[in-house]
Structures are given as C-alpha cells and as structure tokens.
Coordinates of C-alpha atoms in Angstrom, one line a residue:
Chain A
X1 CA -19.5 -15.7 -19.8
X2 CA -21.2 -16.3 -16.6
X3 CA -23.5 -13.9 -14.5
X4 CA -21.6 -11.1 -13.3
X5 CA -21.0 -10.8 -9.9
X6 CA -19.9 -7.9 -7.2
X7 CA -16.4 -8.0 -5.6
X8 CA -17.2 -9.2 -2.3
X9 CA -19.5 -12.1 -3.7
X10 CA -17.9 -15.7 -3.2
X11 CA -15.8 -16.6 -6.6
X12 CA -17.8 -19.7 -7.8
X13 CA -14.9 -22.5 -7.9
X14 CA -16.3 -25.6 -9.6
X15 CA -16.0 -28.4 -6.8
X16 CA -15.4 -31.9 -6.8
X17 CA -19.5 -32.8 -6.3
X18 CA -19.4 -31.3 -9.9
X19 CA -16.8 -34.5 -10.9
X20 CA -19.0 -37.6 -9.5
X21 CA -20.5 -38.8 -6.3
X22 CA -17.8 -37.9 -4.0
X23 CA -17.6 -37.7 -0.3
X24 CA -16.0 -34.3 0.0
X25 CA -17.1 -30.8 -1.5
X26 CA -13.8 -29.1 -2.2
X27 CA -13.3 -26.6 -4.8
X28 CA -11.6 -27.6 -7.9
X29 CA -8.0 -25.3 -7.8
X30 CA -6.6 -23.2 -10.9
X31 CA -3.0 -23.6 -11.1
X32 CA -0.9 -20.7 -12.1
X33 CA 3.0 -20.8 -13.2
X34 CA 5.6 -22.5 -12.3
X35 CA 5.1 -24.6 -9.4
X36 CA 8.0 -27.0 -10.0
X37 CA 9.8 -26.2 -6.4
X38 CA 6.9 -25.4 -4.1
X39 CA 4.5 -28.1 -3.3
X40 CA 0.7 -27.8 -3.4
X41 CA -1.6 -30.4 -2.0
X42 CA -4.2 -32.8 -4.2
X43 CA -7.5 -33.5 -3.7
X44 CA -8.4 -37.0 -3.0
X45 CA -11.1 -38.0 -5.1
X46 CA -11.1 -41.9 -4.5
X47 CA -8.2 -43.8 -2.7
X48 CA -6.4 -43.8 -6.2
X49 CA -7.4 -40.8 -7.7
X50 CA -6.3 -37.4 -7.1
X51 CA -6.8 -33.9 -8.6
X52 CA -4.4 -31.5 -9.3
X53 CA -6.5 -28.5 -11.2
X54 CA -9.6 -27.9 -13.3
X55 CA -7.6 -27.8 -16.1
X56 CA -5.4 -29.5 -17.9
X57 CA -1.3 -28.7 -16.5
X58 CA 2.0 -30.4 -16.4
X59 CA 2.9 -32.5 -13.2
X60 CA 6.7 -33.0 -12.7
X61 CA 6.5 -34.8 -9.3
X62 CA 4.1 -36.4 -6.9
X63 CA 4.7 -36.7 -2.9
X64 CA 3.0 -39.3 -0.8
X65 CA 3.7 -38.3 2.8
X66 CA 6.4 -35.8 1.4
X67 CA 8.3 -39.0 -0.1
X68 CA 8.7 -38.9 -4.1
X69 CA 7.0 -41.2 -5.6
X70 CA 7.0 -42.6 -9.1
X71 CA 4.0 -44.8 -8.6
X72 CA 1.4 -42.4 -10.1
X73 CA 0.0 -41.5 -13.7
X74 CA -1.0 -37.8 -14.8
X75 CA -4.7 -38.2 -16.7
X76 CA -6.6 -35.6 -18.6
X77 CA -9.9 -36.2 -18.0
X78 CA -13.2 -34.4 -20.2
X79 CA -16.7 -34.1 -19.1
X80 CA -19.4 -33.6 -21.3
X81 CA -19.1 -30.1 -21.6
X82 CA -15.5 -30.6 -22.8
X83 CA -14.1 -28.9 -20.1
X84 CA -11.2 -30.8 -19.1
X85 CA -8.9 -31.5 -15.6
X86 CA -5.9 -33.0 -14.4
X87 CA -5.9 -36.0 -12.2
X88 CA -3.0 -38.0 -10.8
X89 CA -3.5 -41.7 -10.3
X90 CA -2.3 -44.3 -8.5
X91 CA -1.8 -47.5 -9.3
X92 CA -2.1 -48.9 -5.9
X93 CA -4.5 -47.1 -2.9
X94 CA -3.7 -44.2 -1.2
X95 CA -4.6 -44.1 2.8
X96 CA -7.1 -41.0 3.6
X97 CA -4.7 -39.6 6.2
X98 CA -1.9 -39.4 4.2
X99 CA -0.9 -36.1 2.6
X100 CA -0.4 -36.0 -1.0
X101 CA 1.0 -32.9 -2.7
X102 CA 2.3 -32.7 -6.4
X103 CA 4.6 -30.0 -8.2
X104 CA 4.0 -28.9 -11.6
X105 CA 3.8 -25.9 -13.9
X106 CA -0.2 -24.4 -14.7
X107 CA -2.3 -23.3 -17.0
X108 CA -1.1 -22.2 -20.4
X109 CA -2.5 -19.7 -22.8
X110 CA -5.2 -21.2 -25.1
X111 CA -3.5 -19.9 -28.2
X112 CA 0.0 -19.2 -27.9
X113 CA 0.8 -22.5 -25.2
X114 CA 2.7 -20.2 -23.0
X115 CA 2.8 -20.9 -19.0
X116 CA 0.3 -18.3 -17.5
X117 CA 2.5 -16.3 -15.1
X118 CA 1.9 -12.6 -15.3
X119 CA 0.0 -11.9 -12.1
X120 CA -2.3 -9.9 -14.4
X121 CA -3.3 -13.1 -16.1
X122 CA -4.5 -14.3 -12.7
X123 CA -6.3 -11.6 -11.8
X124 CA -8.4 -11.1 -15.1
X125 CA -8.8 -15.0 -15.0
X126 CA -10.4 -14.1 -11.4
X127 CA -12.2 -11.6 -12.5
X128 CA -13.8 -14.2 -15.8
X129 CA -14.7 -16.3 -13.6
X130 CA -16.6 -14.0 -11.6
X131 CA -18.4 -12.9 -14.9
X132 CA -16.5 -9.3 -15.2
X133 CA -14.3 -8.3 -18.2
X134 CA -12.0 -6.4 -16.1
X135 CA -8.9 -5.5 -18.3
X136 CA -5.8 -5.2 -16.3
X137 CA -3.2 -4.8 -19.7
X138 CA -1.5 -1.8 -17.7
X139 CA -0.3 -4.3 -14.8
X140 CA 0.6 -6.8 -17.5
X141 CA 3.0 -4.5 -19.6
X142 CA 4.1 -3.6 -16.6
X143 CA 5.4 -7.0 -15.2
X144 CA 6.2 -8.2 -18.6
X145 CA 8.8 -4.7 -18.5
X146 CA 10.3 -5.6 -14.5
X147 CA 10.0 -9.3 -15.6
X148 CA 8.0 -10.0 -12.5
X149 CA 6.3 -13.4 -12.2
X150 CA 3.9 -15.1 -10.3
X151 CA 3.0 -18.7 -9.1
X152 CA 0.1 -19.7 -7.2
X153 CA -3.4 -21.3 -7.3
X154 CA -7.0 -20.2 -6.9
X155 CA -9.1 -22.1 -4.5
X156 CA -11.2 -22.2 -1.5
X157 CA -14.9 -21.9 -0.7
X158 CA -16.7 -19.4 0.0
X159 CA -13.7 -16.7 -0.7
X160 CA -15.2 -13.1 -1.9
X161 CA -13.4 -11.9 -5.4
X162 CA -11.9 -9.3 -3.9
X163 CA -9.8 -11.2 -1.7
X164 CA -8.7 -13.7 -4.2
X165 CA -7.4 -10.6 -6.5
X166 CA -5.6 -9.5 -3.0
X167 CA -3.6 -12.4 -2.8
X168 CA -2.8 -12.7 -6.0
X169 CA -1.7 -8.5 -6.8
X170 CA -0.7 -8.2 -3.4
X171 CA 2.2 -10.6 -4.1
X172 CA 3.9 -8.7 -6.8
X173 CA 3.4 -5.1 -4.5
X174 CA 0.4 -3.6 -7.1
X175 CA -2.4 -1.8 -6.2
X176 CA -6.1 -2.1 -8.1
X177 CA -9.8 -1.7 -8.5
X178 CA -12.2 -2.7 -11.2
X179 CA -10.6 -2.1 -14.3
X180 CA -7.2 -0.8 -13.0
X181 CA -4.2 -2.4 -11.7
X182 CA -0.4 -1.2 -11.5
X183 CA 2.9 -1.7 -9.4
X184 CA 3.0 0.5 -6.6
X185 CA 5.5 1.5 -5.8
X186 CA 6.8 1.2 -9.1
X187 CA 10.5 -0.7 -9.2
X188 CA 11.5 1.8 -11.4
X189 CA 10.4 5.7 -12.6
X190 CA 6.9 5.8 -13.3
X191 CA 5.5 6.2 -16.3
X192 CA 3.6 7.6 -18.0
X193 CA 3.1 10.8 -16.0
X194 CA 0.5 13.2 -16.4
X195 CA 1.3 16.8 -16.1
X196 CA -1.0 18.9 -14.1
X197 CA -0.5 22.6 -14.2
X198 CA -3.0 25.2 -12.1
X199 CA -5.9 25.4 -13.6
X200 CA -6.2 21.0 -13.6
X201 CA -5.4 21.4 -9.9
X202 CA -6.1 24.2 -8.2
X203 CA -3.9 25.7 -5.6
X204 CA -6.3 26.6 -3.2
X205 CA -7.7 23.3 -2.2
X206 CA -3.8 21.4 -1.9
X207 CA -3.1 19.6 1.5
X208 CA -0.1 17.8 2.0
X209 CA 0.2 15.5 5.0
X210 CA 3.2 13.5 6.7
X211 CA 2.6 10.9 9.4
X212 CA 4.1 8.2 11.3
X213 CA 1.5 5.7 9.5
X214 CA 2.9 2.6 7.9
X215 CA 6.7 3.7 8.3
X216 CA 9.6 1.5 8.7
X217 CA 13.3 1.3 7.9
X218 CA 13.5 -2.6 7.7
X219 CA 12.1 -4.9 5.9
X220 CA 11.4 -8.7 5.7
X221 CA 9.4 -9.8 2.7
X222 CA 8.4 -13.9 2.8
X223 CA 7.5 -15.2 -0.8
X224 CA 7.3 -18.0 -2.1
X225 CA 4.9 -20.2 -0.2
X226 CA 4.5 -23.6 -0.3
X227 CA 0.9 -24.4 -0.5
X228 CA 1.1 -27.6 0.8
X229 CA 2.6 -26.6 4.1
X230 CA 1.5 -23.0 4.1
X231 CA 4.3 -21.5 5.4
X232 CA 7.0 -19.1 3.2
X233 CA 9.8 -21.1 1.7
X234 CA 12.0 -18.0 1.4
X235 CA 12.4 -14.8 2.9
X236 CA 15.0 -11.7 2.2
X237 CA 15.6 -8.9 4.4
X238 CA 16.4 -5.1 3.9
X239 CA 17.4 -2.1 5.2
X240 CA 17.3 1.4 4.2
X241 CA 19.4 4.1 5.0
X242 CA 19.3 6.6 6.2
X243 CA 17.0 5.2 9.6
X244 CA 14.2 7.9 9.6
X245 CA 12.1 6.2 11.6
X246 CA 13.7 4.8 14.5
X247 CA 14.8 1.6 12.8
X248 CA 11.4 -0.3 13.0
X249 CA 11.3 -3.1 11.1
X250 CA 8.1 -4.2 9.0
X251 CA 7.3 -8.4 8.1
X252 CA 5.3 -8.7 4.8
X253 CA 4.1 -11.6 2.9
X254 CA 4.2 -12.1 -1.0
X255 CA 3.1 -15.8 -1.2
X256 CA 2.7 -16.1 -4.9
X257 CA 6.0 -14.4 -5.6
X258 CA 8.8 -17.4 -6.4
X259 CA 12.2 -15.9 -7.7
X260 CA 15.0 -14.0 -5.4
X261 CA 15.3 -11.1 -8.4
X262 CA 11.5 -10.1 -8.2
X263 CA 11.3 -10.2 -4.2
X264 CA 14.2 -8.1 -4.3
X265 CA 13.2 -5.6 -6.8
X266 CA 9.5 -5.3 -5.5
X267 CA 10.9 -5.2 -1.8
X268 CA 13.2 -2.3 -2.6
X269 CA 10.6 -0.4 -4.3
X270 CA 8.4 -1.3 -1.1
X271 CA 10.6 -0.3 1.6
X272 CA 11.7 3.2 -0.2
X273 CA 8.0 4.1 0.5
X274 CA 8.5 2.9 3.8
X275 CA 11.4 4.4 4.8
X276 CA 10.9 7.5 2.6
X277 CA 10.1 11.3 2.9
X278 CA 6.3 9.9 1.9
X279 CA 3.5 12.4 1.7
X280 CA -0.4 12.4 1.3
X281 CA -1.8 14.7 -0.9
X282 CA -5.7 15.8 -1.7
X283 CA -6.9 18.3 -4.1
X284 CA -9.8 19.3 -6.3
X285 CA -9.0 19.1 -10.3
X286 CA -10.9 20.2 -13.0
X287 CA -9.9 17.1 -14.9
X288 CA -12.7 14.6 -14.6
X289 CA -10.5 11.8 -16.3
X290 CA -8.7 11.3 -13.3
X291 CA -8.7 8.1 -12.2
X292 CA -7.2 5.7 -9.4
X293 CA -3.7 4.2 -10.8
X294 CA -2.5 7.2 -12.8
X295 CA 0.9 9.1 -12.3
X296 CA 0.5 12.7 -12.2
X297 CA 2.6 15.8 -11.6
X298 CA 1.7 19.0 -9.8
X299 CA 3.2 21.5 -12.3
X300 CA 4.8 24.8 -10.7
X301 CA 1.9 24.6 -7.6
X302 CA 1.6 27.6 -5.8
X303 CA -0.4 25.2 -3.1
X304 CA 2.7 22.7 -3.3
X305 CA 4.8 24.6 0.3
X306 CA 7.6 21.9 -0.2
X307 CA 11.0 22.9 -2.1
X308 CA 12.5 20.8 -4.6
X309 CA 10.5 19.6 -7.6
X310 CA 7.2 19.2 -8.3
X311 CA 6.1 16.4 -6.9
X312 CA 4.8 13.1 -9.0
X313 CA 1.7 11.5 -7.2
X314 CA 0.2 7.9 -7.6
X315 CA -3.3 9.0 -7.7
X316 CA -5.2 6.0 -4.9
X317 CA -8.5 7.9 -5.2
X318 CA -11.0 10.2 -6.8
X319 CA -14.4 11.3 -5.6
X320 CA -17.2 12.2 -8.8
X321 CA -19.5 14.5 -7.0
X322 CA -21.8 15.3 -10.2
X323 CA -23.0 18.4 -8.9
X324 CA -19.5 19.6 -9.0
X325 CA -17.3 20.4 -12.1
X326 CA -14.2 19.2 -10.3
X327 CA -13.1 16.3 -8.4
X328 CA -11.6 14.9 -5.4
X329 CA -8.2 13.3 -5.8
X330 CA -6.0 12.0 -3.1
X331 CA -3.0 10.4 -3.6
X332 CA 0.6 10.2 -2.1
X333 CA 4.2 11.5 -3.5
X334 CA 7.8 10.1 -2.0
X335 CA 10.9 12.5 -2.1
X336 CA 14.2 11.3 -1.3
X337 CA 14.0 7.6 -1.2
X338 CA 16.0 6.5 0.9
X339 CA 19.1 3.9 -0.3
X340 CA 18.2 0.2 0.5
X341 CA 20.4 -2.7 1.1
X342 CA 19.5 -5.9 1.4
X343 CA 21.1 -7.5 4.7
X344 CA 19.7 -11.3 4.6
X345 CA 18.1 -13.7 2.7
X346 CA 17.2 -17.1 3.8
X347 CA 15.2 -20.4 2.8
X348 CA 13.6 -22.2 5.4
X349 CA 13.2 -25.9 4.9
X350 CA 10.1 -27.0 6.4
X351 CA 9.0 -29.9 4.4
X352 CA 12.3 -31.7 3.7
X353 CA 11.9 -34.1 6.1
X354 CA 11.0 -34.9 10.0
X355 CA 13.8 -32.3 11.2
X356 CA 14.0 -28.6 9.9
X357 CA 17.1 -26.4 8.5
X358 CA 16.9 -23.0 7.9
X359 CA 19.6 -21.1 6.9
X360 CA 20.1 -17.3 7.0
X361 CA 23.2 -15.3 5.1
X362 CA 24.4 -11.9 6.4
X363 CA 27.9 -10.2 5.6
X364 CA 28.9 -13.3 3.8
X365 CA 28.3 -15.9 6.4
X366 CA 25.9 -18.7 6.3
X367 CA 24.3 -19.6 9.1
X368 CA 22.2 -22.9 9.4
X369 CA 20.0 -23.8 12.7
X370 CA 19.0 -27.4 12.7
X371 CA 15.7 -28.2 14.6
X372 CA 13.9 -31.1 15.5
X373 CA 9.9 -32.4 14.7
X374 CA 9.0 -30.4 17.4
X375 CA 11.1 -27.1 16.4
X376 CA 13.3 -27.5 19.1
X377 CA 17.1 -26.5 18.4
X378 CA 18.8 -30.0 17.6
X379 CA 22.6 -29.9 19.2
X380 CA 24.8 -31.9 17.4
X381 CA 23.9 -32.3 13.7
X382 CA 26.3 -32.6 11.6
X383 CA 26.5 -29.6 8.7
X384 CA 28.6 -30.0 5.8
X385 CA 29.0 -27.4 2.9
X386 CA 29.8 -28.3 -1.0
X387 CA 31.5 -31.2 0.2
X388 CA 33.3 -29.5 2.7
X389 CA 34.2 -30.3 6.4
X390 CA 31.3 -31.1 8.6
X391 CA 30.7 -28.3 11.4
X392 CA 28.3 -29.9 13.8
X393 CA 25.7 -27.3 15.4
X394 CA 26.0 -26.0 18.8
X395 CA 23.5 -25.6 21.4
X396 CA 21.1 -23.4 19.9
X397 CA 21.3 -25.7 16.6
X398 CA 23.7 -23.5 14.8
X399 CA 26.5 -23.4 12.6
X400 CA 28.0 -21.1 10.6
X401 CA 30.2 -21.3 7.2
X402 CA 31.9 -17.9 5.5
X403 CA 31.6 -18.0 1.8
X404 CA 33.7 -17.3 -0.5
X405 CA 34.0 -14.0 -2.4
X406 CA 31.7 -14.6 -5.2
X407 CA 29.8 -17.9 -4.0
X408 CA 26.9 -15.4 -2.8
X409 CA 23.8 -16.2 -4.7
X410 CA 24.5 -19.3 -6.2
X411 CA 23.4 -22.8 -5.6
X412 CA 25.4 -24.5 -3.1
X413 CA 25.0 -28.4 -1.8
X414 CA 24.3 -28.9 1.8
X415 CA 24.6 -32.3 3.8
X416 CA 22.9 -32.6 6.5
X417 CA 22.9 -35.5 9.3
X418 CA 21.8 -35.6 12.8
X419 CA 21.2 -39.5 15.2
X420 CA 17.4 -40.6 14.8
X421 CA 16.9 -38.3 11.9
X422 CA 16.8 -38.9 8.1
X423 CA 20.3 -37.9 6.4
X424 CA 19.3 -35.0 3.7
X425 CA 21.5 -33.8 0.8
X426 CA 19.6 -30.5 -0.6
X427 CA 20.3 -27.8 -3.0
X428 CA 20.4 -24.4 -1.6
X429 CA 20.7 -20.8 -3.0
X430 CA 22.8 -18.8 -0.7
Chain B
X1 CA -26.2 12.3 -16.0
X2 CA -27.5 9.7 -17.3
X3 CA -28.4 6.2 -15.5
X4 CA -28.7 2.7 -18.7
X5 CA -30.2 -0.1 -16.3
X6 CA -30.2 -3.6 -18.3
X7 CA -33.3 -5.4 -17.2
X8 CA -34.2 -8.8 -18.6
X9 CA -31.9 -8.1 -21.5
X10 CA -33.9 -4.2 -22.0
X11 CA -31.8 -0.9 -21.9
X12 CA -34.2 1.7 -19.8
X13 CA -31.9 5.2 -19.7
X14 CA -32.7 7.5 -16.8
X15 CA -32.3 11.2 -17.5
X16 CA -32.1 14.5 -15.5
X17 CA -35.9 15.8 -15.9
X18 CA -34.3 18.7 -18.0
X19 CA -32.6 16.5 -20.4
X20 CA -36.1 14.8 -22.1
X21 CA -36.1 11.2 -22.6
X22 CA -37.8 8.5 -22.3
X23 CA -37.4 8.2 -18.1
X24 CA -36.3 11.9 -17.5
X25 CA -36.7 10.8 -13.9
X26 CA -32.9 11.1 -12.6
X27 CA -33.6 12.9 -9.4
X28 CA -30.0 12.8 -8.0
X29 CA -26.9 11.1 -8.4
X30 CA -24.4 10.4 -5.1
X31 CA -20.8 11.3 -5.0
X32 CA -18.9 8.3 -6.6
X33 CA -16.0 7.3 -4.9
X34 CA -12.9 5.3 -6.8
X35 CA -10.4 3.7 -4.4
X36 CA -7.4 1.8 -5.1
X37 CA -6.9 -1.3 -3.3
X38 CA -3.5 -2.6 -1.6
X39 CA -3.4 -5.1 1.1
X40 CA 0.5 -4.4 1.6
X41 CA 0.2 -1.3 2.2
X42 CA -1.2 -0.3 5.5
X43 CA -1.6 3.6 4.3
X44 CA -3.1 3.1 1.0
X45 CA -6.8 2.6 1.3
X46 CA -8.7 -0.9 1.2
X47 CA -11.7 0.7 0.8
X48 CA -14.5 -0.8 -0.7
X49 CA -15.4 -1.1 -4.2
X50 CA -16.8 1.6 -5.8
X51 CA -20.4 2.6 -5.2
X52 CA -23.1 5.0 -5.9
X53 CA -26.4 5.7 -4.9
X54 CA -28.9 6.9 -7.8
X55 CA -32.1 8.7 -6.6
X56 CA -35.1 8.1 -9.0
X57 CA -38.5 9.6 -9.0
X58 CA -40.8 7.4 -7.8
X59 CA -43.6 9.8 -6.9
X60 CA -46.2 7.9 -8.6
X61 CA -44.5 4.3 -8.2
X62 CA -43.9 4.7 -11.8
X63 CA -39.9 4.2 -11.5
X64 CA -41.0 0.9 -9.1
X65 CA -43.5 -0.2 -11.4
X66 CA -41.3 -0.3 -14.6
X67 CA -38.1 -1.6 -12.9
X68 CA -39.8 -4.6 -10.6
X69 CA -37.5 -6.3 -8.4
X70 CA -34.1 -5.0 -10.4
X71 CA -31.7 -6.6 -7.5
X72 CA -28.1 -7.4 -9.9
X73 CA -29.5 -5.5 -12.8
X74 CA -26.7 -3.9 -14.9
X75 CA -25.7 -0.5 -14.1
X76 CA -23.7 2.1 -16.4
X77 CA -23.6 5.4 -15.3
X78 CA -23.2 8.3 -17.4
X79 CA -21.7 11.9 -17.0
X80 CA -23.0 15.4 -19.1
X81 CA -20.3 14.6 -21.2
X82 CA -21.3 10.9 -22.3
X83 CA -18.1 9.4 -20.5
X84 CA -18.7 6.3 -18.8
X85 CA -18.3 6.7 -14.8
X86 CA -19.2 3.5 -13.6
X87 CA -20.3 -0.1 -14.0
X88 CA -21.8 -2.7 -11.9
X89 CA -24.6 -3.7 -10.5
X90 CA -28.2 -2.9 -8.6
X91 CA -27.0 -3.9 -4.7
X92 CA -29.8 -2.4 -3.3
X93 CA -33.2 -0.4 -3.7
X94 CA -35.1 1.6 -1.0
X95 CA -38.6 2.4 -1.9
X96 CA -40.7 5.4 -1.2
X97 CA -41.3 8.3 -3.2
X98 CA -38.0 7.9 -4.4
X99 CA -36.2 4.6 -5.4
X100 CA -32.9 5.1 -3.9
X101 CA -31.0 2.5 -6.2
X102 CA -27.3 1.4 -4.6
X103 CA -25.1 0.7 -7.1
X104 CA -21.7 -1.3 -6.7
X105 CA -18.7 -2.0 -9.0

C-alpha cells in the first residue's frame, strides 16, 4: 500500500506521462459501474489511441463527435509492473479537436468478477489509493439492503481526498469521516439504535434547537450526470406535505446516482429532513464509544421538553476532551416527517444531437420543449409519441401529450423532427 | 493517554508522567473532535477531519531530539482505557519547551 496520506492532500491519480512520452499530463480515470447510458470522455493519447481507465473495463460504445462509431478496438494494455489499462483504438486518426467519449461498464471485483457499484466500494478504493484502510462495510450493507447503486469515475489533478469521497457519498445522500460512512437520512428506519438512558446522557446538559437552516418543502434532485457533457441527464422533483416552510424549494445534485428507484428513495428520505419537524441536539454522555454515524435513543430524558417519544438521534459529532470522563455529542432527531410526493421527473437530452429536448411529466402529462444549438425555444418541431400523431411545438418550443393510465414510468419512443436539424428517434422513460 | 508515534518503521509510546514508561513525557492531550461529513446537507457539518494537538515535554529538547523532523509520522492515540481514539498523521510540530505535535486523521 502506498504512503498514507491526510484527507485534504491531492489523491495521487497515475497520469498519462506515466504511459509514454505524451504531450498532455492528464490523470488516468477509475471507472465505476455501469456506465452504459451516460457518456464519459477519453483521453487522447496519440491520434489513434485513446484511454478509457487505468484498468481494465468493458466498453459497449465509442462516440466520435457524439456520432457512434464502430471504427475502434478496445485493448488491454500491461506495463511492466503488470498493472494493466484500457485503451480504445482507432484504426484510422482521430482530429485533436474532436471530442471522443465512450460508454461502458468499470471495474470489477478481483475475485468474485462482479461490476464495482456500491458507492462504498468507491470510497474505500479512494481511500487505498490514498494509502488509508478506511473500512466503510456499514455504508456497504447498507446500500446492498436499499439496493442503492452508483456509477461514476475518479479523476482530476490536484483534487484533495476528501473531496473525491464527497462526490462520490454525497450522490447516494450518506454522511462520513475516516472510518465511518452511513445513509443519512436513512430511506428507511434506522438501525441499529442504541439506547441511551440517564446516566449515558445526562439531563442536565440536553439542548434542543429548531431553526430555519437548511429547510425546504420541495425538492429537485439532478443524478445521473453525463461526464462527457457535465450536465445532469435526469432530474425528479418532490414535494412534501404538509408546506412547513413556506414552500421553498431546494435544487441538489447526485451526479453518480443513475436509476429513477434510488433518486427517488434517497430524495424522499432527503426531503423529510428538509421539510420535517428537524431538531439539533447536544449533550454530554458518559459513554466514551460514542462515535459520528451511530443511531441512538434518548431513553425517558428528563432534559428531552418535547412530547411524544423519545427521540432517535443520528449522532454527526463527538468531542474527546481527555480531561473529562464524558463527551460531547451533537446530533439531530426528525419527528413527524412530513408525507412526500413526487410531482415531476424529467430527462434532459443534451447530447443527442445539435438541437435539445427535454421533457418534463406532471399529473400524467408529458411535456417536451424543443430548443435549438443555441438553447433558444425551436417553434415548429415536429413531436410524435410511440408512433402516434405528430404535435408540433408552439412558440415557446412546447408540446404536450397525456399518457395513458399506466404508461407512467415506462419506456416510450419519441420522434423528433425540426427543418435544418437532424431527425432523432430516442427512447425515453416517462 | 497514551500517544504510539511510528518513526522510521520504530514504535516510541508517550505516556502521562504518572503512568512510567519509556517517554512518560505526555504533558497534555487537546480535545478531539469527530465530525461527520455531508456536502448535501447544508446543516450537517463539513467540518474538517479530525484533529488533535498532543503537548510533549520538551524541557530539555529531549522529546525534539528523539523524534527529529517527525512531519507524516504515524499517530495512534490512546485513551486510560486502551481504546484506540485516533489515527493519522504528524501535520505539524511547534517547538519550545514543549513540542506541540498537530495531529490529523
């Protein structure tokens, strides 16, 4: 294992200077899941050879200026350490300011061959490479339980390890530091919980604190990011009810996330904290094996002045003041989540082809806005649904189709045609 | 409290003076602080990783003289009780008659 290094040192990427005598210094990606619908660009080594990942991985399809092309061959290639990468070559050369992006599925797991995908796998594979042995095994049986994947890649130069472990927990809604890593908010009830009665948290030193900090009663969560554009490919919207606070709505990102399921079920979880009856709480224990990342309950509390049940805390953070026999915990409970609903969800389409569709869906209407290169609204395109009769868009670029009872959530084919602009056929979940 | 530096593959433990040892010059240990991390939520602390700072006797440079230059040494810190409170490594070191050692997760 390499030298250890502290979180906020850069994560030390192999580059492409480490491959040959190349022109550029880029780092060399790690690819992560299943990448087979979201784009990520290569790294141009020579005009015919490429680089997908410092390891070896599947490639399912290669885009010269966004156009598929079949003119390219996936190579391992070893050095003399054995450590192995994938390339895609070309057979004939590649112009310099062309992009070239390629789809694929990552790394797999040395012994068992299975796609790495738990975002715990990521972050400990972070963490490796920064010389640590972080074990993050409570995130992972988490995940594996809420079926919550990830897909993504590491890369960049000069990037601290903290922030790379951001990115990569961030997009599935979990909370972390060295060693630890859980959902939070938890899609479901907690578990294990740790009871606390009195004399682990004494009475005396409880504060409980409401504020108007990080509140919201909608929410828009973008996943799924196309790395080769950087922009989301999807996003879904919720709202909770009751509107506690004033109906503000809150935009977050979970690039690595890919699948409708897990945006909705970490989004949920999400805005219930949100939109909840949250509360911070701090309090001195006597149990020293407190730690960031546990569940605990305040049992029967005299210093708890809220009715209803004791409350359950996420414990975010504990102070070890050795000349003290207790500690400092703080930490924050929700009561009465609020019920959410999700009111939209939407794809945009940004690197179909020279003009954009995006297409929203709300109370069982689709709505499509066609624009141009520039953005702009394009009037007139013609819109047709699963073979259906073309609507053409109005002046804003819009047109709208009601679906079927049932059709929600499925895959539905959309034609799309405008004058000047390619014709595209594309598959869309609505 | 006890303080195991790892220096050039060597395990030196610091103890309290009242505890013996080999280096019972532990002359005080900082409040730790553990903080969760969670970039999506705004009221959940980012805070930094977790640190400590570890005062050694250095009265008669012997703490300075053993250690060297002991910048990304291995840390593991100790409580009475034996349980591990922290790892990481030496960040920084302030010399004077005390060798105020940061550590950092």
């Amino acid at each position: 294992m390499p030298a250890r290094l502290l979180l906020w040192e850069p994560l030390p990427l192999r580059t492409t200077r480490m491959l040959g005598d190349y022109s550029v210094n880029e780092p060399l990606p790690e690819v992560f899941g299943d990448l087979s619908a979201a784009p990520f660009p290569l790294i141009r080594l020579t005009s015919t050879r490429y680089l997908a990942a410092d390891h070896p991985m599947e490639i399912t399809g290669v885009f010269i200026d966004r156009q598929a092309t079949a003119g390219y061959e996936r190579v391992l290639t070893s050095d003399a350490d054995n450590h192995t990468w994938t390339e895609v070559r070309f057979a004939a050369p590649v112009l310099d300011s062309v992009a070239v992006s390629a789809t694929g599925k990552g790394k797999r797991h040395p012994d068992t061959g299975e796609l790495l995908q738990n975002p715990a796998d990521i972050a400990e594979r972070i963490m490796r490479i920064g010389g640590r042995d972080d074990d993050f095994s409570a995130l992972r049986a988490e995940a594996s339980r809420f079926a919550i994947t990830v897909a993504g890649r590491i890369t960049g130069l000069d990037v601290a390890i903290k922030d790379h472990v951001d990115v990569a927990l961030q997009s599935v809604g979990a909370i972390w530091c060295p060693g630890m890593a859980r959902l939070y908010p938890s899609p479901a009830d907690p578990s294990p919980i740790l009871d606390l009665d009195k004399s682990e948290a004494d009475p005396r030193t409880v504060t409980v604190t409401a504020s108007l900090v990080d509140t919201a009663d909608v929410l828009r969560l973008s996943y799924d990011q196309s790395d080769a554009s950087g922009k989301p490919l999807h996003y879904i919207e919720m709202s909770a009810s009751p509107h506690r606070y004033g109906g503000l709505s809150k935009e977050i990102a979970y690039p690595m996330l890919r699948t409708p399921a897990n945006a909705e079920a970490i989004g949920r979880a999400v805005l219930q904290r949100l939109a909840g009856e949250r509360y911070s709480v701090a309090f001195q224990s006597s149990n020293r094996a407190l730690r960031p990342g546990m569940w605990v309950r305040l049992v029967d509390n005299p210093g708890w002045m809220i009715p209803g049940d004791d409350p359950v805390i996420m414990v975010h953070g504990v102070g070890v003041d050795p000349q003290s026999s207790t500690v400092s915990v703080t930490g924050e409970t929700l009561i009465g989540t609020p019920l959410v609903t999700v009111t939209a969800h939407s794809i945009a389409l940004p690197d179909t082809v020279e003009a954009g569709l995006d297409v929203s869906v709300r109370d069982g209407v689709a709505t499509f806005t066609a624009t141009d290169e520039a953005g702009r609204p394009l009037a007139g395109a013609r819109i047709s649904l699963d073979g259906g009769a073309p609507k053409t868009t109005d002046q804003q670029g819009r047109a709208s189709f009601t679906l079927a009872f049932g059709q929600e959530g499925q895959f539905h084919e959309v034609a799309f045609e405008a004058p000047g602009f390619d014709t595209q056929i594309l598959q869309v979940l609505l | 409290m006890r303080l195991d530096l790892t220096i050039a593959g060597v395990v030196l433990q610091f103890t309290q003076p009242t505890a013996g040892g080999e280096y019972p010059w532990l002359a005080k240990v900082g409040t730790l602080t553990l903080a969760a991390r969670a970039g999506h939520l705004e009221g959940v602390g980012v805070g930094e990783a977790a640190n400590v700072s570890i005062e050694l006797d250095n009265s008669g440079k012997q703490a300075a003289t053993l250690l060297g230059f002991p910048m990304r040494a291995r840390a593991d810190l100790y409580d009475d009780d034996d349980e591990l409170l922290l790892t990481g490594l030496v960040a920084s070191a302030n010399y004077g008659r005390v060798l105020v050692l940061g550590i950092e997760a």
